[in-house]
Amino acid sequence: MTSPAASTLVLTGANRGIGLELARRFLAAGGWRIHAGCRDPESADALAELARTHPDRLTVHPLEVTDAASVSAFAASLGDTPVDLLLNNAGMLNPHQTLDDIDFDAWERELQVNTLAPMRMALALRPQLRRAGNPRIVTISSQMGSLARPRSGSYAYRSSKAAVNKAMQGLALDLQGEGICVVVMHPGWVRTDMGGASAEIDPQESAAGIFSVATKLTLADTGRFLQWNGEEHPW
């Protein structure tokens, strides 16, 4: 009997934190072929070890999500492979975001990584997504980008996440006719380098929740803002 073909996951920012745990979670589940991108594979020791352990199921690619040539080369390397799930996980948070200490150059970089890169990845992989039976784009956002939660501080991060939410909302409408589901997801307040040691949940719990939600999405869910536990998040 021929075993069913594995589904294909494209995962950005896979070298640490939530991204690394997502790679582990999808591998543990079975049935997934993972193309994991990170800026510097040579320094991604934990991810490289996963690839050595699962050589037929995990491929690590050099990928700079803010660079058009890098993204195009990554997409070309996949050829005609159908992409069942694009998980835009790469993100950044710079420390200079108070009224007395705003780094505008870093803010611009944050917009490139958190806002423009998910759209760049989605458009580059649009042909491969169209080839899948149930294509999904999940972009890791944050409750800090919700306009329903008025807060101050972290201006660059909050604005970059609010912007990607709106971009993905529009993308959901534009790609609905092509059968591609697009959602944004709050991963929880996670104990990572970005979230800090006092955060509420660990990366394993966040990744398990994201996996559970993302793998069950259908076109009926497109345009939603979800939390890692599947609950709706206010925009």
Short mmCIF file of C-alpha atoms in Angstrom, two decimals:
data_model
loop_
_atom_site.label_atom_id
_atom_site.label_comp_id
_atom_site.label_asym_id
_atom_site.label_seq_id
_atom_site.Cartn_x
_atom_site.Cartn_y
_atom_site.Cartn_z
CA MET A 1 0.00 0.00 0.00
CA THR A 2 1.34 3.44 -0.92
CA SER A 3 1.52 5.84 2.01
CA PRO A 4 -0.19 9.21 1.50
CA ALA A 5 2.01 12.10 0.44
CA ALA A 6 3.18 14.35 3.27
CA SER A 7 1.83 17.86 3.55
CA THR A 8 4.35 20.66 3.05
CA LEU A 9 5.06 23.36 5.62
CA VAL A 10 7.12 26.47 4.96
CA LEU A 11 8.27 27.96 8.26
CA THR A 12 10.18 31.22 8.66
CA GLY A 13 12.24 32.20 11.69
CA ALA A 14 12.73 28.53 12.52
CA ASN A 15 16.07 28.75 14.33
CA ARG A 16 14.90 29.65 17.83
CA GLY A 17 12.00 30.33 20.16
CA ILE A 18 8.52 29.58 18.87
CA GLY A 19 9.82 28.80 15.40
CA LEU A 20 12.14 26.05 16.62
CA GLU A 21 9.39 24.54 18.76
CA LEU A 22 7.02 24.64 15.79
CA ALA A 23 9.55 22.68 13.74
CA ARG A 24 9.75 20.10 16.53
CA ARG A 25 5.97 19.92 16.88
CA PHE A 26 5.32 19.37 13.19
CA LEU A 27 8.03 16.71 13.06
CA ALA A 28 6.57 14.94 16.08
CA ALA A 29 3.13 14.89 14.47
CA GLY A 30 4.29 13.06 11.36
CA GLY A 31 2.85 13.60 7.92
CA TRP A 32 4.65 16.89 7.29
CA ARG A 33 7.59 17.80 5.07
CA ILE A 34 9.16 20.99 6.43
CA HIS A 35 11.11 23.68 4.61
CA ALA A 36 12.53 25.83 7.39
CA GLY A 37 14.08 29.22 6.70
CA CYS A 38 16.50 31.23 8.81
CA ARG A 39 19.02 33.99 8.14
CA ASP A 40 22.12 32.06 9.13
CA PRO A 41 21.81 28.26 9.01
CA GLU A 42 25.47 27.91 10.00
CA SER A 43 24.72 29.26 13.48
CA ALA A 44 21.35 27.51 13.90
CA ASP A 45 22.73 24.54 15.82
CA ALA A 46 19.46 23.22 17.26
CA LEU A 47 17.69 23.44 13.92
CA ALA A 48 20.62 21.77 12.16
CA GLU A 49 20.46 18.91 14.66
CA LEU A 50 16.76 18.44 13.89
CA ALA A 51 17.60 18.30 10.19
CA ARG A 52 20.29 15.68 10.82
CA THR A 53 17.79 13.60 12.81
CA HIS A 54 15.06 13.96 10.17
CA PRO A 55 16.94 14.34 6.87
CA ASP A 56 13.98 13.27 4.73
CA ARG A 57 11.47 15.53 6.45
CA LEU A 58 13.26 18.77 7.33
CA THR A 59 15.31 20.95 5.02
CA VAL A 60 16.97 24.12 6.32
CA HIS A 61 17.26 27.01 3.87
CA PRO A 62 19.12 30.31 4.11
CA LEU A 63 16.35 32.90 4.01
CA GLU A 64 16.41 36.64 4.66
CA VAL A 65 12.73 37.50 4.63
CA THR A 66 13.36 41.21 4.03
CA ASP A 67 15.45 40.60 0.90
CA ALA A 68 13.57 40.17 -2.38
CA ALA A 69 16.34 38.13 -4.02
CA SER A 70 16.58 35.76 -1.05
CA VAL A 71 12.83 35.20 -0.95
CA SER A 72 12.68 34.66 -4.72
CA ALA A 73 15.54 32.14 -4.56
CA PHE A 74 13.80 30.29 -1.74
CA ALA A 75 10.52 30.11 -3.68
CA ALA A 76 12.35 28.94 -6.81
CA SER A 77 14.06 26.17 -4.82
CA LEU A 78 10.63 24.67 -4.06
CA GLY A 79 9.79 24.38 -7.75
CA ASP A 80 6.26 23.05 -8.28
CA THR A 81 5.96 21.61 -4.76
CA PRO A 82 2.48 22.36 -3.40
CA VAL A 83 2.70 24.35 -0.16
CA ASP A 84 -0.07 23.36 2.22
CA LEU A 85 0.87 25.80 4.97
CA LEU A 86 2.99 28.93 5.01
CA LEU A 87 3.73 29.88 8.61
CA ASN A 88 5.16 33.41 8.79
CA ASN A 89 6.88 33.27 12.16
CA ALA A 90 9.98 35.46 11.71
CA GLY A 91 9.76 38.63 13.77
CA MET A 92 11.72 41.17 15.76
CA LEU A 93 11.31 43.64 18.59
CA ASN A 94 13.87 46.40 19.09
CA PRO A 95 14.39 47.88 22.59
CA HIS A 96 14.32 51.58 21.62
CA GLN A 97 10.61 52.33 21.58
CA THR A 98 9.85 54.84 24.34
CA LEU A 99 9.10 58.53 23.82
CA ASP A 100 12.53 59.43 25.16
CA ASP A 101 14.39 56.76 23.17
CA ILE A 102 12.97 56.01 19.73
CA ASP A 103 15.28 54.56 17.11
CA PHE A 104 13.55 55.38 13.84
CA ASP A 105 15.98 53.35 11.76
CA ALA A 106 15.26 50.30 13.91
CA TRP A 107 11.53 51.04 13.62
CA GLU A 108 11.85 50.92 9.85
CA ARG A 109 13.69 47.60 10.10
CA GLU A 110 10.94 46.26 12.34
CA LEU A 111 8.32 47.16 9.76
CA GLN A 112 10.38 45.37 7.12
CA VAL A 113 10.55 42.17 9.18
CA ASN A 114 7.15 42.14 10.89
CA THR A 115 4.93 43.72 8.23
CA LEU A 116 6.39 43.58 4.74
CA ALA A 117 8.12 40.19 4.96
CA PRO A 118 4.94 38.13 5.55
CA MET A 119 3.36 39.73 2.49
CA ARG A 120 6.55 39.18 0.48
CA MET A 121 6.57 35.49 1.43
CA ALA A 122 2.88 35.06 0.68
CA LEU A 123 3.16 36.53 -2.80
CA ALA A 124 6.36 34.65 -3.63
CA LEU A 125 4.78 31.32 -2.68
CA ARG A 126 1.38 32.05 -4.21
CA PRO A 127 1.94 29.63 -7.14
CA GLN A 128 2.89 26.78 -4.79
CA LEU A 129 0.00 27.56 -2.46
CA ARG A 130 -2.44 27.40 -5.36
CA ARG A 131 -1.28 23.85 -6.06
CA ALA A 132 -2.28 22.57 -2.61
CA GLY A 133 -5.63 21.08 -1.74
CA ASN A 134 -6.21 23.18 1.38
CA PRO A 135 -3.65 26.02 1.29
CA ARG A 136 -3.26 28.17 4.38
CA ILE A 137 -1.20 31.23 5.29
CA VAL A 138 -0.77 31.80 9.02
CA THR A 139 1.08 34.92 10.14
CA ILE A 140 2.20 35.13 13.74
CA SER A 141 1.05 38.53 14.94
CA SER A 142 0.44 39.76 18.49
CA GLN A 143 -2.27 41.09 20.71
CA MET A 144 -0.04 44.17 20.92
CA GLY A 145 -1.22 45.01 17.39
CA SER A 146 -4.90 44.96 18.33
CA LEU A 147 -6.56 48.38 18.15
CA ALA A 148 -9.12 47.05 20.63
CA ARG A 149 -6.39 47.04 23.32
CA PRO A 150 -5.23 50.65 23.71
CA ARG A 151 -1.74 50.71 25.22
CA SER A 152 1.30 52.98 25.02
CA GLY A 153 4.97 52.17 24.52
CA SER A 154 6.55 49.63 22.16
CA TYR A 155 5.53 51.92 19.31
CA ALA A 156 7.48 50.13 16.59
CA TYR A 157 6.34 46.65 17.52
CA ARG A 158 2.70 47.58 18.09
CA SER A 159 2.46 49.49 14.81
CA SER A 160 4.20 46.74 12.83
CA LYS A 161 1.78 44.13 14.13
CA ALA A 162 -1.29 46.34 13.59
CA ALA A 163 -0.08 46.89 10.03
CA VAL A 164 0.47 43.21 9.27
CA ASN A 165 -2.98 42.44 10.68
CA LYS A 166 -4.55 44.84 8.20
CA ALA A 167 -2.38 43.59 5.32
CA MET A 168 -3.34 39.98 5.99
CA GLN A 169 -7.00 40.93 6.30
CA GLY A 170 -6.86 42.39 2.82
CA LEU A 171 -4.88 39.43 1.51
CA ALA A 172 -7.57 37.09 2.84
CA LEU A 173 -10.15 38.85 0.71
CA ASP A 174 -7.97 38.87 -2.39
CA LEU A 175 -6.95 35.20 -2.15
CA GLN A 176 -10.30 33.81 -1.11
CA GLY A 177 -11.26 33.23 -4.74
CA GLU A 178 -8.07 31.19 -5.19
CA GLY A 179 -9.01 28.93 -2.29
CA ILE A 180 -6.23 30.19 0.01
CA CYS A 181 -7.06 30.70 3.69
CA VAL A 182 -5.27 33.60 5.40
CA VAL A 183 -5.33 34.20 9.16
CA VAL A 184 -3.26 36.04 11.76
CA MET A 185 -2.56 34.52 15.13
CA HIS A 186 -1.54 35.77 18.58
CA PRO A 187 0.90 33.15 19.93
CA GLY A 188 0.37 34.07 23.57
CA TRP A 189 2.83 35.92 25.78
CA VAL A 190 5.67 33.44 25.44
CA ARG A 191 8.87 32.97 27.43
CA THR A 192 11.36 33.59 24.63
CA ASP A 193 14.17 36.10 24.08
CA MET A 194 11.48 38.46 22.78
CA GLY A 195 8.77 37.73 25.35
CA GLY A 196 11.03 37.70 28.41
CA ALA A 197 11.33 35.42 31.41
CA SER A 198 8.14 36.67 33.08
CA ALA A 199 5.86 35.73 30.17
CA GLU A 200 2.84 33.52 30.76
CA ILE A 201 3.49 30.36 28.69
CA ASP A 202 6.49 28.46 27.38
CA PRO A 203 7.34 28.01 23.68
CA GLN A 204 6.27 24.37 23.69
CA GLU A 205 2.74 25.26 24.85
CA SER A 206 2.47 28.05 22.30
CA ALA A 207 3.74 25.85 19.46
CA ALA A 208 1.33 23.04 20.39
CA GLY A 209 -1.58 25.47 20.28
CA ILE A 210 -0.52 27.04 16.99
CA PHE A 211 -0.08 23.58 15.46
CA SER A 212 -3.53 22.48 16.59
CA VAL A 213 -5.22 25.60 15.22
CA ALA A 214 -3.24 25.93 11.99
CA THR A 215 -3.65 22.32 10.89
CA LYS A 216 -7.44 22.49 11.26
CA LEU A 217 -7.99 25.69 9.29
CA THR A 218 -10.12 25.70 6.16
CA LEU A 219 -11.18 28.41 3.74
CA ALA A 220 -14.17 29.07 6.02
CA ASP A 221 -11.72 30.55 8.56
CA THR A 222 -10.08 33.06 6.23
CA GLY A 223 -9.75 36.60 7.51
CA ARG A 224 -9.85 35.68 11.20
CA PHE A 225 -7.60 36.91 14.03
CA LEU A 226 -7.11 33.93 16.34
CA GLN A 227 -5.27 33.17 19.54
CA TRP A 228 -2.91 30.24 20.00
CA ASN A 229 -5.68 28.38 21.85
CA GLY A 230 -8.17 28.81 19.02
CA GLU A 231 -10.18 31.61 20.58
CA GLU A 232 -11.09 34.66 18.51
CA HIS A 233 -9.03 37.79 19.19
CA PRO A 234 -10.52 41.27 18.85
CA TRP A 235 -9.03 43.34 16.06
#
